[in-house]
PDB file of C-alpha atoms in Angstrom:
ATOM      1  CA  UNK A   1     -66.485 -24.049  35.511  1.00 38.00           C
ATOM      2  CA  UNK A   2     -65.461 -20.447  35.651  1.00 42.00           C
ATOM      3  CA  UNK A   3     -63.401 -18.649  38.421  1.00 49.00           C
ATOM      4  CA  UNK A   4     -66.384 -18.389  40.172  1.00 89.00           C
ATOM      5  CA  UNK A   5     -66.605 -21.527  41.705  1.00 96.00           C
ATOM      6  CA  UNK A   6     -64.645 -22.428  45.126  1.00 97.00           C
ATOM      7  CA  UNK A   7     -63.899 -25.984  46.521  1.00 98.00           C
ATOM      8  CA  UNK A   8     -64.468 -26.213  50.041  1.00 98.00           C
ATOM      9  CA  UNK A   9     -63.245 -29.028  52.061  1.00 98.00           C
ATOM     10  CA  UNK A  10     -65.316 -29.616  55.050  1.00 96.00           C
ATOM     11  CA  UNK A  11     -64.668 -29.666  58.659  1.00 94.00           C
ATOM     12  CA  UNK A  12     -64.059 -33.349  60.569  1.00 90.00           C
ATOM     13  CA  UNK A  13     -67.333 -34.625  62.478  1.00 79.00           C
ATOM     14  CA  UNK A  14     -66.409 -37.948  64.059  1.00 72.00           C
ATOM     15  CA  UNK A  15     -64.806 -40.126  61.967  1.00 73.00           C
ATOM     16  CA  UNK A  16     -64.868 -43.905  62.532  1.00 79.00           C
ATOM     17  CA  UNK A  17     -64.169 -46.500  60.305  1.00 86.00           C
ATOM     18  CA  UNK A  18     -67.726 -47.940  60.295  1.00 84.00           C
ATOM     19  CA  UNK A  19     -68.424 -44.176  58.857  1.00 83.00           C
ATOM     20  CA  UNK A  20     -65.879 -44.090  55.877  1.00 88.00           C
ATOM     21  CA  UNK A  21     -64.980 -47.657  55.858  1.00 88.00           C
ATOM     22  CA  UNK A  22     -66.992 -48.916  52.984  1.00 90.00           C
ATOM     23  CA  UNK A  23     -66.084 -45.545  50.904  1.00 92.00           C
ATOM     24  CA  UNK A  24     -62.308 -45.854  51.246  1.00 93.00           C
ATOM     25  CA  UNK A  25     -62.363 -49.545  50.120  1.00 92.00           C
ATOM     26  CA  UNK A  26     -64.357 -48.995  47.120  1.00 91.00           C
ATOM     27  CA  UNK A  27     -63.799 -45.898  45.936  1.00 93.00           C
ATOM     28  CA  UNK A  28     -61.042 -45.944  43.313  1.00 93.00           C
ATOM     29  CA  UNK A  29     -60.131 -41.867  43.532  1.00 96.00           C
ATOM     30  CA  UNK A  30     -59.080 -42.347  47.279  1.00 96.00           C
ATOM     31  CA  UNK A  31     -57.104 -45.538  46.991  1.00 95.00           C
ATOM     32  CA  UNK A  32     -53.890 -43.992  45.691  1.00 97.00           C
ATOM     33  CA  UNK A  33     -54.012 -41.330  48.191  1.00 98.00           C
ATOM     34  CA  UNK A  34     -54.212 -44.021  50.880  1.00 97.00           C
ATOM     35  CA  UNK A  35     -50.857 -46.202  49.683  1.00 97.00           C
ATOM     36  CA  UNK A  36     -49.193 -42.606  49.628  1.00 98.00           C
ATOM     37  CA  UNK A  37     -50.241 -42.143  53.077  1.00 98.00           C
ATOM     38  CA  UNK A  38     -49.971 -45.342  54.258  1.00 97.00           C
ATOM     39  CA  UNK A  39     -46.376 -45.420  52.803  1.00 97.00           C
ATOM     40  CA  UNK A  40     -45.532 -41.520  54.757  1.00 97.00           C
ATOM     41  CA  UNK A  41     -46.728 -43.100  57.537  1.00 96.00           C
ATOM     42  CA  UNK A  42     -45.052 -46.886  57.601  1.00 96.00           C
ATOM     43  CA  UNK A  43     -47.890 -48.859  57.730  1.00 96.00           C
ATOM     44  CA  UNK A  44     -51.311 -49.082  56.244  1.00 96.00           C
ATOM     45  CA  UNK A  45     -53.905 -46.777  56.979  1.00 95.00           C
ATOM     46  CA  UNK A  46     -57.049 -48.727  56.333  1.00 94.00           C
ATOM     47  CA  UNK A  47     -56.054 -51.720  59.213  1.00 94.00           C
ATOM     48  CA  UNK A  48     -54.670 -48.611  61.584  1.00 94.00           C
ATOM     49  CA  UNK A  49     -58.212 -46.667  61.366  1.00 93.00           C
ATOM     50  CA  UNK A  50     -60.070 -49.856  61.530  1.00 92.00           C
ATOM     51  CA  UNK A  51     -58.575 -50.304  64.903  1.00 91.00           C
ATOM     52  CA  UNK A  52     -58.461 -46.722  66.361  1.00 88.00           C
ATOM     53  CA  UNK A  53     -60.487 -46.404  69.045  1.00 73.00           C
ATOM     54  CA  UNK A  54     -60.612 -42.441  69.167  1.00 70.00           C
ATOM     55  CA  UNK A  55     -62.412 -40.310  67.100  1.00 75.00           C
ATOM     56  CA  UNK A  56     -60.036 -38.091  66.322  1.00 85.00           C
ATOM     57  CA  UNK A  57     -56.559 -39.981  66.379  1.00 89.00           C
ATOM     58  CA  UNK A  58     -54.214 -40.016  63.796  1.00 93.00           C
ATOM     59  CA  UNK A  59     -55.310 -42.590  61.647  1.00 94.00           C
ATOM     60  CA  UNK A  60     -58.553 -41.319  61.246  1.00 93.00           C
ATOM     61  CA  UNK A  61     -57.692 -37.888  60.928  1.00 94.00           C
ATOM     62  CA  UNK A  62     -55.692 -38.832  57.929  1.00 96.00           C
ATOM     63  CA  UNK A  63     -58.095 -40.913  56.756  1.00 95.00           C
ATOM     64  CA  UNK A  64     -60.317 -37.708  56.270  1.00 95.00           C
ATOM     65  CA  UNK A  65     -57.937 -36.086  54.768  1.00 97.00           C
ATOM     66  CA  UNK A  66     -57.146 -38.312  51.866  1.00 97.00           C
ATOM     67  CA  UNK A  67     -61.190 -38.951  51.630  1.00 96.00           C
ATOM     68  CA  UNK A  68     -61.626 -34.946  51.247  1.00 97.00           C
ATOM     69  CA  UNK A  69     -58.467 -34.623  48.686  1.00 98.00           C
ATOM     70  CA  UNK A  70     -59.683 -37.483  46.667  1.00 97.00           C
ATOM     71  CA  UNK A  71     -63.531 -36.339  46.282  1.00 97.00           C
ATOM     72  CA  UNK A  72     -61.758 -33.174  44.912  1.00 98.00           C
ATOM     73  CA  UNK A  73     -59.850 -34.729  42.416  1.00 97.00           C
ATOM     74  CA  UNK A  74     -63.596 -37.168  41.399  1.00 96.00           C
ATOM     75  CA  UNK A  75     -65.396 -33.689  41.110  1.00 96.00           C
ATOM     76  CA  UNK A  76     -62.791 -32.188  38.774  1.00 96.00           C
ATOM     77  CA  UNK A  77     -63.377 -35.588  36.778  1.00 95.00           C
ATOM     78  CA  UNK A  78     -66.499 -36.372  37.106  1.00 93.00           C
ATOM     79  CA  UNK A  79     -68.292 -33.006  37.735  1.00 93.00           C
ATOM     80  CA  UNK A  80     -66.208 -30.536  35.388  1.00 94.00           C
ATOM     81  CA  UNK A  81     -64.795 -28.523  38.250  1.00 95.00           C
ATOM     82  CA  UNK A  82     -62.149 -25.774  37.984  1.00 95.00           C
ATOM     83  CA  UNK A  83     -62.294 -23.581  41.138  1.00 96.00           C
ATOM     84  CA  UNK A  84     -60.436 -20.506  41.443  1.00 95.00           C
ATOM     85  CA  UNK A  85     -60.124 -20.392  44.779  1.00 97.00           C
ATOM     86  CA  UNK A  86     -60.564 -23.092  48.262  1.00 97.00           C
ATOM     87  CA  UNK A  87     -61.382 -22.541  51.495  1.00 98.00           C
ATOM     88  CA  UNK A  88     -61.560 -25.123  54.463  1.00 97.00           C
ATOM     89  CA  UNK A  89     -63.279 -24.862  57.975  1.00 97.00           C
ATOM     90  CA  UNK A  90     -61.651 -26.252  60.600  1.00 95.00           C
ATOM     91  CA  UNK A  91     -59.874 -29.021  59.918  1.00 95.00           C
ATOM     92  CA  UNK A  92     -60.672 -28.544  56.021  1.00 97.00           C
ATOM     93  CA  UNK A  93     -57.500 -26.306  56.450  1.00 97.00           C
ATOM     94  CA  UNK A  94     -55.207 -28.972  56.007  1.00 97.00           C
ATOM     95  CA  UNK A  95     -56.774 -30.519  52.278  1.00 98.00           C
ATOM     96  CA  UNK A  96     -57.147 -26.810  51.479  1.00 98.00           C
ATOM     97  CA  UNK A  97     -53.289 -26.197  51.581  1.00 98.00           C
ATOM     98  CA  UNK A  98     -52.671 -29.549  49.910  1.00 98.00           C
ATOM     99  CA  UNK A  99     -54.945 -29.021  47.294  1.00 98.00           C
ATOM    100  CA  UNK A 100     -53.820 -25.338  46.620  1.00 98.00           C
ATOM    101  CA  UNK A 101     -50.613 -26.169  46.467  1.00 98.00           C
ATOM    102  CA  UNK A 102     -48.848 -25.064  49.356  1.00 98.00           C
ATOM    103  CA  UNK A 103     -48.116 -28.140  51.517  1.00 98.00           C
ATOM    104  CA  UNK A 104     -47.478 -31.516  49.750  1.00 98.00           C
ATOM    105  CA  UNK A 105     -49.946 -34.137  50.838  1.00 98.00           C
ATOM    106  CA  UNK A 106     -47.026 -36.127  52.298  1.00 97.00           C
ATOM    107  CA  UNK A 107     -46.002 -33.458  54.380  1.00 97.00           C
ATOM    108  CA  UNK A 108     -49.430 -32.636  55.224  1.00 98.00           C
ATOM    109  CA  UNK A 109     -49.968 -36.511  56.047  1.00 98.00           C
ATOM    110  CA  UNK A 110     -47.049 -36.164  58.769  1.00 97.00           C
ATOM    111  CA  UNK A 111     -48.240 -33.233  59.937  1.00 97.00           C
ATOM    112  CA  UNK A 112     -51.630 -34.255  60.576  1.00 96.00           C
ATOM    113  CA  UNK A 113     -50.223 -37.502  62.467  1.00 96.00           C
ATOM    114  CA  UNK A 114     -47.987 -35.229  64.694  1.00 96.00           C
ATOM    115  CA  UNK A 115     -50.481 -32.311  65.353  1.00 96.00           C
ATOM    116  CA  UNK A 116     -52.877 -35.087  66.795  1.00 94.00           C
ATOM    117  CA  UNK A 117     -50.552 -36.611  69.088  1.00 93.00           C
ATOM    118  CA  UNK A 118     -49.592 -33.303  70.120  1.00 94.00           C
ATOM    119  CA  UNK A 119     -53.779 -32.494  70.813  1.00 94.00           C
ATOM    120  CA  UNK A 120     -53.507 -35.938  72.635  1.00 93.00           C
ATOM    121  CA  UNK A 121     -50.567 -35.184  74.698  1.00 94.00           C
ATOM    122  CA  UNK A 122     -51.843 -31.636  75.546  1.00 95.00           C
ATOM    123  CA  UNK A 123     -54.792 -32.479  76.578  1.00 95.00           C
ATOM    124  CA  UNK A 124     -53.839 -35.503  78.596  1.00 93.00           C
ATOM    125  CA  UNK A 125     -51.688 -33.479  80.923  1.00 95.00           C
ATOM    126  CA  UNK A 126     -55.064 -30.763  81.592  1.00 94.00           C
ATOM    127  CA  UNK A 127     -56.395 -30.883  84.806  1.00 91.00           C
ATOM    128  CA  UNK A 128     -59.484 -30.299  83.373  1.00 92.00           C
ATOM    129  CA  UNK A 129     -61.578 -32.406  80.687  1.00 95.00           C
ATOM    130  CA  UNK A 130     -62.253 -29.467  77.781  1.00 96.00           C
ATOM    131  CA  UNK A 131     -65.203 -29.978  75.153  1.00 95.00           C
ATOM    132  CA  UNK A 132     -66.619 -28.342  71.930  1.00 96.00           C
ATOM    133  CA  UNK A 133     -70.078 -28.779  72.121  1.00 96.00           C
ATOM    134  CA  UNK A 134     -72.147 -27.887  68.632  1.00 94.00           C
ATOM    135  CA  UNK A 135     -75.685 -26.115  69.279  1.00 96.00           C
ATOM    136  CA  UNK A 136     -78.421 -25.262  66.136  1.00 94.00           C
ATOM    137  CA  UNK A 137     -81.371 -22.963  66.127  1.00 94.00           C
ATOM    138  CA  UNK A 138     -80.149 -20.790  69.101  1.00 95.00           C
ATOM    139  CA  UNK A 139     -81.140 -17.007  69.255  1.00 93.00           C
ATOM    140  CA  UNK A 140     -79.377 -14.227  68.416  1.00 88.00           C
ATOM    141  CA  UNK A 141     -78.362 -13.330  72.310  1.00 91.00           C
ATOM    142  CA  UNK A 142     -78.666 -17.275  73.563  1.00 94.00           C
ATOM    143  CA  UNK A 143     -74.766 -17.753  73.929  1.00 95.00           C
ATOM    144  CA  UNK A 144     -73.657 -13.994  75.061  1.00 94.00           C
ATOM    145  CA  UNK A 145     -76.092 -14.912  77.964  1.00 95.00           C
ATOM    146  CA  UNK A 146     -75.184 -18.077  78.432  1.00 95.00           C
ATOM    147  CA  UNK A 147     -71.197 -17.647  78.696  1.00 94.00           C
ATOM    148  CA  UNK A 148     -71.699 -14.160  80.887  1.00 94.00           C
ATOM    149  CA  UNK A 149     -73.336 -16.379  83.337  1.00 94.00           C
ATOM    150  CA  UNK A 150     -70.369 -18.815  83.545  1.00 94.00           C
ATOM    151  CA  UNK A 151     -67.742 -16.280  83.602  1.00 92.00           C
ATOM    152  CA  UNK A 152     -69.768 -14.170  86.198  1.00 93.00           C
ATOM    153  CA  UNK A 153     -68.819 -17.364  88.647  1.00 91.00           C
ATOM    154  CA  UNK A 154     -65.076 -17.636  86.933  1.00 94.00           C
ATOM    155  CA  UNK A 155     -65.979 -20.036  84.778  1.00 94.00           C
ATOM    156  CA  UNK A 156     -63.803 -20.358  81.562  1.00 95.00           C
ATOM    157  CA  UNK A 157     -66.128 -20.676  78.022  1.00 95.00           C
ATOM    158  CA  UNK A 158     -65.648 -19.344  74.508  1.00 96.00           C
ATOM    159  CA  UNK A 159     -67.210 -19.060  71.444  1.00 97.00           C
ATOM    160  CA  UNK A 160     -64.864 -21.575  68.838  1.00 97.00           C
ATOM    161  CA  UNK A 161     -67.345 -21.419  65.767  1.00 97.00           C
ATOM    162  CA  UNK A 162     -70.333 -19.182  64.388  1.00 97.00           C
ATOM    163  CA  UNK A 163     -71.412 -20.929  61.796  1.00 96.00           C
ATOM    164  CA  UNK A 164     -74.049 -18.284  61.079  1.00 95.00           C
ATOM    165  CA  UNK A 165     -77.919 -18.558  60.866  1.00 90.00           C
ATOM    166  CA  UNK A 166     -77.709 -19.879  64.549  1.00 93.00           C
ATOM    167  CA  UNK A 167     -75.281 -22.643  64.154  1.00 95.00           C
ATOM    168  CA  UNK A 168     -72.290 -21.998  67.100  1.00 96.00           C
ATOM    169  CA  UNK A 169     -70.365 -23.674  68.969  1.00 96.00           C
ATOM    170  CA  UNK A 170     -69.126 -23.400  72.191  1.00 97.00           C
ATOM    171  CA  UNK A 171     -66.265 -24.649  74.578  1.00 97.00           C
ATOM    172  CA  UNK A 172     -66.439 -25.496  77.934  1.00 96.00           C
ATOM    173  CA  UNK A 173     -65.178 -27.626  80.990  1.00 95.00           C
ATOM    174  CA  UNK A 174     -66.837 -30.705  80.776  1.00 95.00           C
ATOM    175  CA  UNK A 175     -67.864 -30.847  84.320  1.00 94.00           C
ATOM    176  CA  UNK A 176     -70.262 -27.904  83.153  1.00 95.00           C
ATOM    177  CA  UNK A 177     -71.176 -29.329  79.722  1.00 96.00           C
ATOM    178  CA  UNK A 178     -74.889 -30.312  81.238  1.00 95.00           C
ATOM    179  CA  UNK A 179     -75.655 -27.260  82.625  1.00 95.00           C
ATOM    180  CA  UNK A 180     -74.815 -25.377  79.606  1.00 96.00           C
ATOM    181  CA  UNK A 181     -76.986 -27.540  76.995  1.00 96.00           C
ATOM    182  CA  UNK A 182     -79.745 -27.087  79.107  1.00 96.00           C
ATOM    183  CA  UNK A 183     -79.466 -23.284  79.535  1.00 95.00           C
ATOM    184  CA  UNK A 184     -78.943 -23.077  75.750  1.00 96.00           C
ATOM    185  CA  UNK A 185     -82.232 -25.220  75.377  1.00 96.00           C
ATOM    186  CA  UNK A 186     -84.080 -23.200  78.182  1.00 96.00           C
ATOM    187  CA  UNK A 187     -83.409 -20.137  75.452  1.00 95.00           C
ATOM    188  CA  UNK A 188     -84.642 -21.965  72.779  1.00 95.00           C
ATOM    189  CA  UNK A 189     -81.677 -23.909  70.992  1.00 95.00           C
ATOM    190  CA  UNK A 190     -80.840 -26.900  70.342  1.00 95.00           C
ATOM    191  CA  UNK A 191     -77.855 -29.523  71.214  1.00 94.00           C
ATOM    192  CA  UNK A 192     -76.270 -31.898  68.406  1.00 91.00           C
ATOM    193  CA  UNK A 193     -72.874 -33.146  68.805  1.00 86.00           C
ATOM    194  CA  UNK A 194     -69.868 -32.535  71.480  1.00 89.00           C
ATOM    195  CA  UNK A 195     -66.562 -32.788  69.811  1.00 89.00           C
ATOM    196  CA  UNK A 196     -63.227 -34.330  71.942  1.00 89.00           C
ATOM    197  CA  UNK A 197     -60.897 -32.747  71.873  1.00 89.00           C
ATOM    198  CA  UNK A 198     -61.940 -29.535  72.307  1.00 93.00           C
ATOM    199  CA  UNK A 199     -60.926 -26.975  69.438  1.00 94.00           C
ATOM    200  CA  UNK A 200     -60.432 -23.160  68.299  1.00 96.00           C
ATOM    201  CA  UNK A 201     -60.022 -21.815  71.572  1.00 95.00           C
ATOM    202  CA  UNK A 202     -57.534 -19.103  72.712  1.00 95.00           C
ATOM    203  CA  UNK A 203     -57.091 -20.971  75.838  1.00 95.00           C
ATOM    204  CA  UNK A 204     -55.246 -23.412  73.584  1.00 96.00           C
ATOM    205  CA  UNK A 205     -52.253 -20.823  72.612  1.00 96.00           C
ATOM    206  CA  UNK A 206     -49.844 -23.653  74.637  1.00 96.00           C
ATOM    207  CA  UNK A 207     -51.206 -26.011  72.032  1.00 96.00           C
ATOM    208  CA  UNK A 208     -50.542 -23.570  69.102  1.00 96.00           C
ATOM    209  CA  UNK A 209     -47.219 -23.409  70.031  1.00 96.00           C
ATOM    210  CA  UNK A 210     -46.676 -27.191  70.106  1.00 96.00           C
ATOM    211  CA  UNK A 211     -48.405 -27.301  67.034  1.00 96.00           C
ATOM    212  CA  UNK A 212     -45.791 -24.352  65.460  1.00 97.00           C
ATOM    213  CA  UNK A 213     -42.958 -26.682  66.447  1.00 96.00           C
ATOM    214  CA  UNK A 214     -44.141 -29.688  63.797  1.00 96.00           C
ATOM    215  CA  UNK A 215     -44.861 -27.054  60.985  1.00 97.00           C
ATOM    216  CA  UNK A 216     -41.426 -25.581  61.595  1.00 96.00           C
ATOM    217  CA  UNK A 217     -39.925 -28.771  59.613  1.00 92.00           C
ATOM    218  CA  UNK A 218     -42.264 -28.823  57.305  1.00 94.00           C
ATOM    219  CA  UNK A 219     -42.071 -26.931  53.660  1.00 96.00           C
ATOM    220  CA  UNK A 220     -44.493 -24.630  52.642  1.00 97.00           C
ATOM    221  CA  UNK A 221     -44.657 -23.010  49.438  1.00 98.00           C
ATOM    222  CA  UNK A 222     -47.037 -19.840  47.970  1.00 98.00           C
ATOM    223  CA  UNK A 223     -50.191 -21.347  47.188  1.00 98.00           C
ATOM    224  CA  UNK A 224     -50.864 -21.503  43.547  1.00 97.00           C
ATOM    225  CA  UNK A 225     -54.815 -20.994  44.186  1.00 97.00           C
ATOM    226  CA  UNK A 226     -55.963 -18.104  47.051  1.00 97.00           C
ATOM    227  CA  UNK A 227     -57.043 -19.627  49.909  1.00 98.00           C
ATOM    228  CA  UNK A 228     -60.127 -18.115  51.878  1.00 98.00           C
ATOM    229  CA  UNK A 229     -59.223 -18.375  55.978  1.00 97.00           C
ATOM    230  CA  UNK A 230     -61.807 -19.426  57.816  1.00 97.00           C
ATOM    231  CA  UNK A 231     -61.178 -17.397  60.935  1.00 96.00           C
ATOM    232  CA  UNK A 232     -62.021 -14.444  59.082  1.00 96.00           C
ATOM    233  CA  UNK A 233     -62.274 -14.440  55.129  1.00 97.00           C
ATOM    234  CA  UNK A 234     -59.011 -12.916  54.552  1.00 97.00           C
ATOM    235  CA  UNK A 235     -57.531 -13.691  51.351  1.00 97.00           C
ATOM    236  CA  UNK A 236     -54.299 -16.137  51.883  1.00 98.00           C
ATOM    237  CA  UNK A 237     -51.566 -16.073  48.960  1.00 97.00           C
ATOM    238  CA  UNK A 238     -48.454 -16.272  50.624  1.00 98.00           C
ATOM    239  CA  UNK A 239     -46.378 -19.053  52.125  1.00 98.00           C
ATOM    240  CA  UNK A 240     -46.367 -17.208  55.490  1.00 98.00           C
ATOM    241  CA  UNK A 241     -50.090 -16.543  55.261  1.00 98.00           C
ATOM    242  CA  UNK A 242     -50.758 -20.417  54.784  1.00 98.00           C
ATOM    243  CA  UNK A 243     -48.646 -21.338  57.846  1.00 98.00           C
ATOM    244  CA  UNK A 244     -50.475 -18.583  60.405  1.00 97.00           C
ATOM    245  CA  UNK A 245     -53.693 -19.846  58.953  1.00 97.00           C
ATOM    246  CA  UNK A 246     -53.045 -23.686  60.072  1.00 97.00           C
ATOM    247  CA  UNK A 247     -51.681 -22.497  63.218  1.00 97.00           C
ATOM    248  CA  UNK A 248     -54.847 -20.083  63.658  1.00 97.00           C
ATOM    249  CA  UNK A 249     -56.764 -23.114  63.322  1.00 95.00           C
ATOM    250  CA  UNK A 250     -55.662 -24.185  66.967  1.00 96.00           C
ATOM    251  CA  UNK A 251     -56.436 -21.113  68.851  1.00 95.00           C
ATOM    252  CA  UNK A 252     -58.749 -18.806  66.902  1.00 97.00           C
ATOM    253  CA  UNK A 253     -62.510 -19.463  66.457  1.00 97.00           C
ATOM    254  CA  UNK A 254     -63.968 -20.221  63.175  1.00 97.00           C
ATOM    255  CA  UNK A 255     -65.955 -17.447  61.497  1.00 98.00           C
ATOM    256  CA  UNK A 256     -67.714 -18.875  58.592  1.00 98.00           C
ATOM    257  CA  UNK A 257     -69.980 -15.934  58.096  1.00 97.00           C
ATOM    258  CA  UNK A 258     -67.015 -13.969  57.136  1.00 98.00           C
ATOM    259  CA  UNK A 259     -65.295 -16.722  55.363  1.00 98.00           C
ATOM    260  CA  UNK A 260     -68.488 -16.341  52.903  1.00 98.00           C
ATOM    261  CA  UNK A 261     -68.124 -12.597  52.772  1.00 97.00           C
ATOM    262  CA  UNK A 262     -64.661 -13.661  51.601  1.00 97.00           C
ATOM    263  CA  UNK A 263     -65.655 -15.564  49.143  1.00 97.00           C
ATOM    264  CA  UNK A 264     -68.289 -13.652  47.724  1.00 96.00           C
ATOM    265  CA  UNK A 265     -66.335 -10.415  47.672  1.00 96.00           C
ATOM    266  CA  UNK A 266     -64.284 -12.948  45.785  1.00 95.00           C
ATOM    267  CA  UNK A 267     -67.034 -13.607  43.140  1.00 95.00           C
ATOM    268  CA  UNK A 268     -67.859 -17.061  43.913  1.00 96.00           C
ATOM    269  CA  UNK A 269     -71.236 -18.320  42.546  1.00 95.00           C
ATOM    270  CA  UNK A 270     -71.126 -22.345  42.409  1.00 96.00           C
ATOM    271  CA  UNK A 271     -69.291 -23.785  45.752  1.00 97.00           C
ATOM    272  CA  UNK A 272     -68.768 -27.887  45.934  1.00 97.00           C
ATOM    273  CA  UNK A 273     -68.752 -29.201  48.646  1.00 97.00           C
ATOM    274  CA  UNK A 274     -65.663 -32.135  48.771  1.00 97.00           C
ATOM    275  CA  UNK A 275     -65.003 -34.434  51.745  1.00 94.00           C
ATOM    276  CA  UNK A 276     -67.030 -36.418  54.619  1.00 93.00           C
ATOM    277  CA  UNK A 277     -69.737 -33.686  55.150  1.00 92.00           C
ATOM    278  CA  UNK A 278     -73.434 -33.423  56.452  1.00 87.00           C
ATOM    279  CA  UNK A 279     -73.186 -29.626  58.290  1.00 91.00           C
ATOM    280  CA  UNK A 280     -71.291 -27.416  55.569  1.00 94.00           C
ATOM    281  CA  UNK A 281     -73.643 -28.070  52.700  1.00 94.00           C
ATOM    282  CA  UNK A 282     -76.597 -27.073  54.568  1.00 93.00           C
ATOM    283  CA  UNK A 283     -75.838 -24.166  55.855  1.00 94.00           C
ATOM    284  CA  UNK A 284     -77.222 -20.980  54.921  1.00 95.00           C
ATOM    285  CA  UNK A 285     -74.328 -18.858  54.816  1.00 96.00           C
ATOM    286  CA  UNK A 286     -72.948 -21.503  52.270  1.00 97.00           C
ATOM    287  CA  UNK A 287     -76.163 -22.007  50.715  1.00 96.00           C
ATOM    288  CA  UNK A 288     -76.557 -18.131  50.285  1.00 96.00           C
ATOM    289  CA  UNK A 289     -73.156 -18.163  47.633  1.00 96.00           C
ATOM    290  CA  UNK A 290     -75.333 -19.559  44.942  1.00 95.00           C
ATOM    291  CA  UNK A 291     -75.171 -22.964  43.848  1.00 95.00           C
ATOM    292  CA  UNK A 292     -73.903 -25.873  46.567  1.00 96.00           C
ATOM    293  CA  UNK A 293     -72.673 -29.369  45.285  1.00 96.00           C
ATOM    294  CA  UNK A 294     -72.304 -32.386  47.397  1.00 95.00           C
ATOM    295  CA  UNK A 295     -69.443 -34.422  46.567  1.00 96.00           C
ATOM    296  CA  UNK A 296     -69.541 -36.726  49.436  1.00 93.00           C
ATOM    297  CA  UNK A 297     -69.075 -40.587  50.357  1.00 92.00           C
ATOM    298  CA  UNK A 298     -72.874 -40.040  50.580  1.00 88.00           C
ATOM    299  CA  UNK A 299     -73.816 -38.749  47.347  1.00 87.00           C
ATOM    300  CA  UNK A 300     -71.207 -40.520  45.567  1.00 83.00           C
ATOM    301  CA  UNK A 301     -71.586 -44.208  43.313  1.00 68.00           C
ATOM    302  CA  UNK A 302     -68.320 -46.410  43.750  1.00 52.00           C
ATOM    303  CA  UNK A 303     -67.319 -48.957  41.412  1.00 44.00           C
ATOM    304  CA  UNK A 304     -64.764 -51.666  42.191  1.00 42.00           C
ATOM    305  CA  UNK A 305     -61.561 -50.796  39.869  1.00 36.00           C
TER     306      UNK A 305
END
């Protein structure tokens, strides 16, 4: 592959281990990049995720993380790819700096751990219960509508992704959660998941700053391939731009529309797709780069090794 191609390492859906288990015990890319984290983190990961009961908590967090990193390193093998740049929605951020070089993947193991006990500390002490809920198919002026309503009556809401093409999501209070998927579906859209904790919202600056604390002890270096932010499609090739891009992560909303005007201005023709993923590789903004491929626990043969 030419410059022209980009990895991109999805954003976290839910992540249990009746999702991933069966991939991370057969696969043999992602085994070594479990004992690494498993030895980071003092115990091993597979029994820790196993019995997580959140969605999000550490263990399965990193789980995802070595998962995305390791599909990488099976579609350079396997699938002849040699991006020349990576980009990472959401959470993606994280195997994005890893794999460009910028964070090592034990600090970025130890600073996925600590960011999510800081999420679950913050978020234990609101007085209200915050969610991200994920709506398809909604028209153009669904959500401006929506959210003026709320905020007409002082209720807090923001936009924390546009995925483009319709895709967006929203957070809210939960006590309002109802009322806003069926307003959204009055106007035509449609409801898929809610994500807990809530995420990419500048009501979460105190979180940010909790967040800045942990990636103060951590080393960050230039990355050796550009990163593409996903708040905005800047162009990230400095140590400093790496760090405000993980910390943007917490309190600015995703903008993948002009993450792919990024890319493209970029040159990028042939995107893979690398990680747990069943939104990114569908999309049409991602779709509209040129040619997508899946390198997923679901697309993916395993042989015991």
């Amino acid at each position: 592959m030419t410059r022209s191609a980009v990895v991109l390492f999805p954003g976290m859906a839910p992540a249990t281990f009746d999702d991933l288990g069966r991939f991370l015990v057969l696969d043999r890319y992602v085994r070594p990049w479990l004992a690494a984290a498993g030895e980071v983190l003092g115990e091993p990961v597979l029994p820790a995720f196993r019995a997580e009961s959140a969605h999000y908590g550490p263990f399965s967090q990193v789980a995802f993380l070595a998962s995305s990193l390791a599909l990488a390193e099976r579609a350079e093998h396997e699938y002849g790819m040699t991006p020349g740049v990576c980009v990472g929605p959401s959470f993606g951020q994280r195997a994005a700096a890893v794999y460009s070089g910028a964070v090592g993947f034990a600090d970025a193991v130890r600073l996925t751990a600590a960011w999510a006990r800081c999420e679950r500390d913050y978020f234990a002490a609101q007085p209200e219960a915050f969610v991200t809920q994920c709506f398809v198919r909604v028209p153009d002026q669904a959500i401006p509508e929506v959210l003026a309503c709320l905020r007409e009556r002082g209720e807090w809401a923001e936009v924390s992704a546009d995925l483009g093409d319709g895709a967006v999501m929203v957070s809210v209070c939960e006590a309002v959660l109802g009322e806003v998927v069926s307003a959204v579906r009055r106007r035509g859209g449609y409801a898929m998941r809610a994500m807990r904790p809530a995420m990419h919202a500048r009501r979460f600056a105190p979180l940010r700053e909790a967040a800045a604390e942990v990636l103060a002890g951590c080393a960050v270096a230039d990355p050796e391939l550009p990163v593409v932010a996903d708040q905005d499609g800047r162009v990230v090739r400095t140590a400093a731009g790496v760090r405000g891009m993980l910390l943007d992560g917490f309190d600015r909303p995703v903008d993948w529309p002009a993450a792919v005007a990024g890319l493209a201005e970029l040159g990028v023709e042939t995107v893979f797709v690398t990680g747990p993923d069943r939104l990114f590789r569908k999309l049409e903004a991602t779709r509209s780069l040129g040619d997508v491929f899946a390198v997923t626990p679901d697309t993916v043969g395993w042989v015991r090794r």
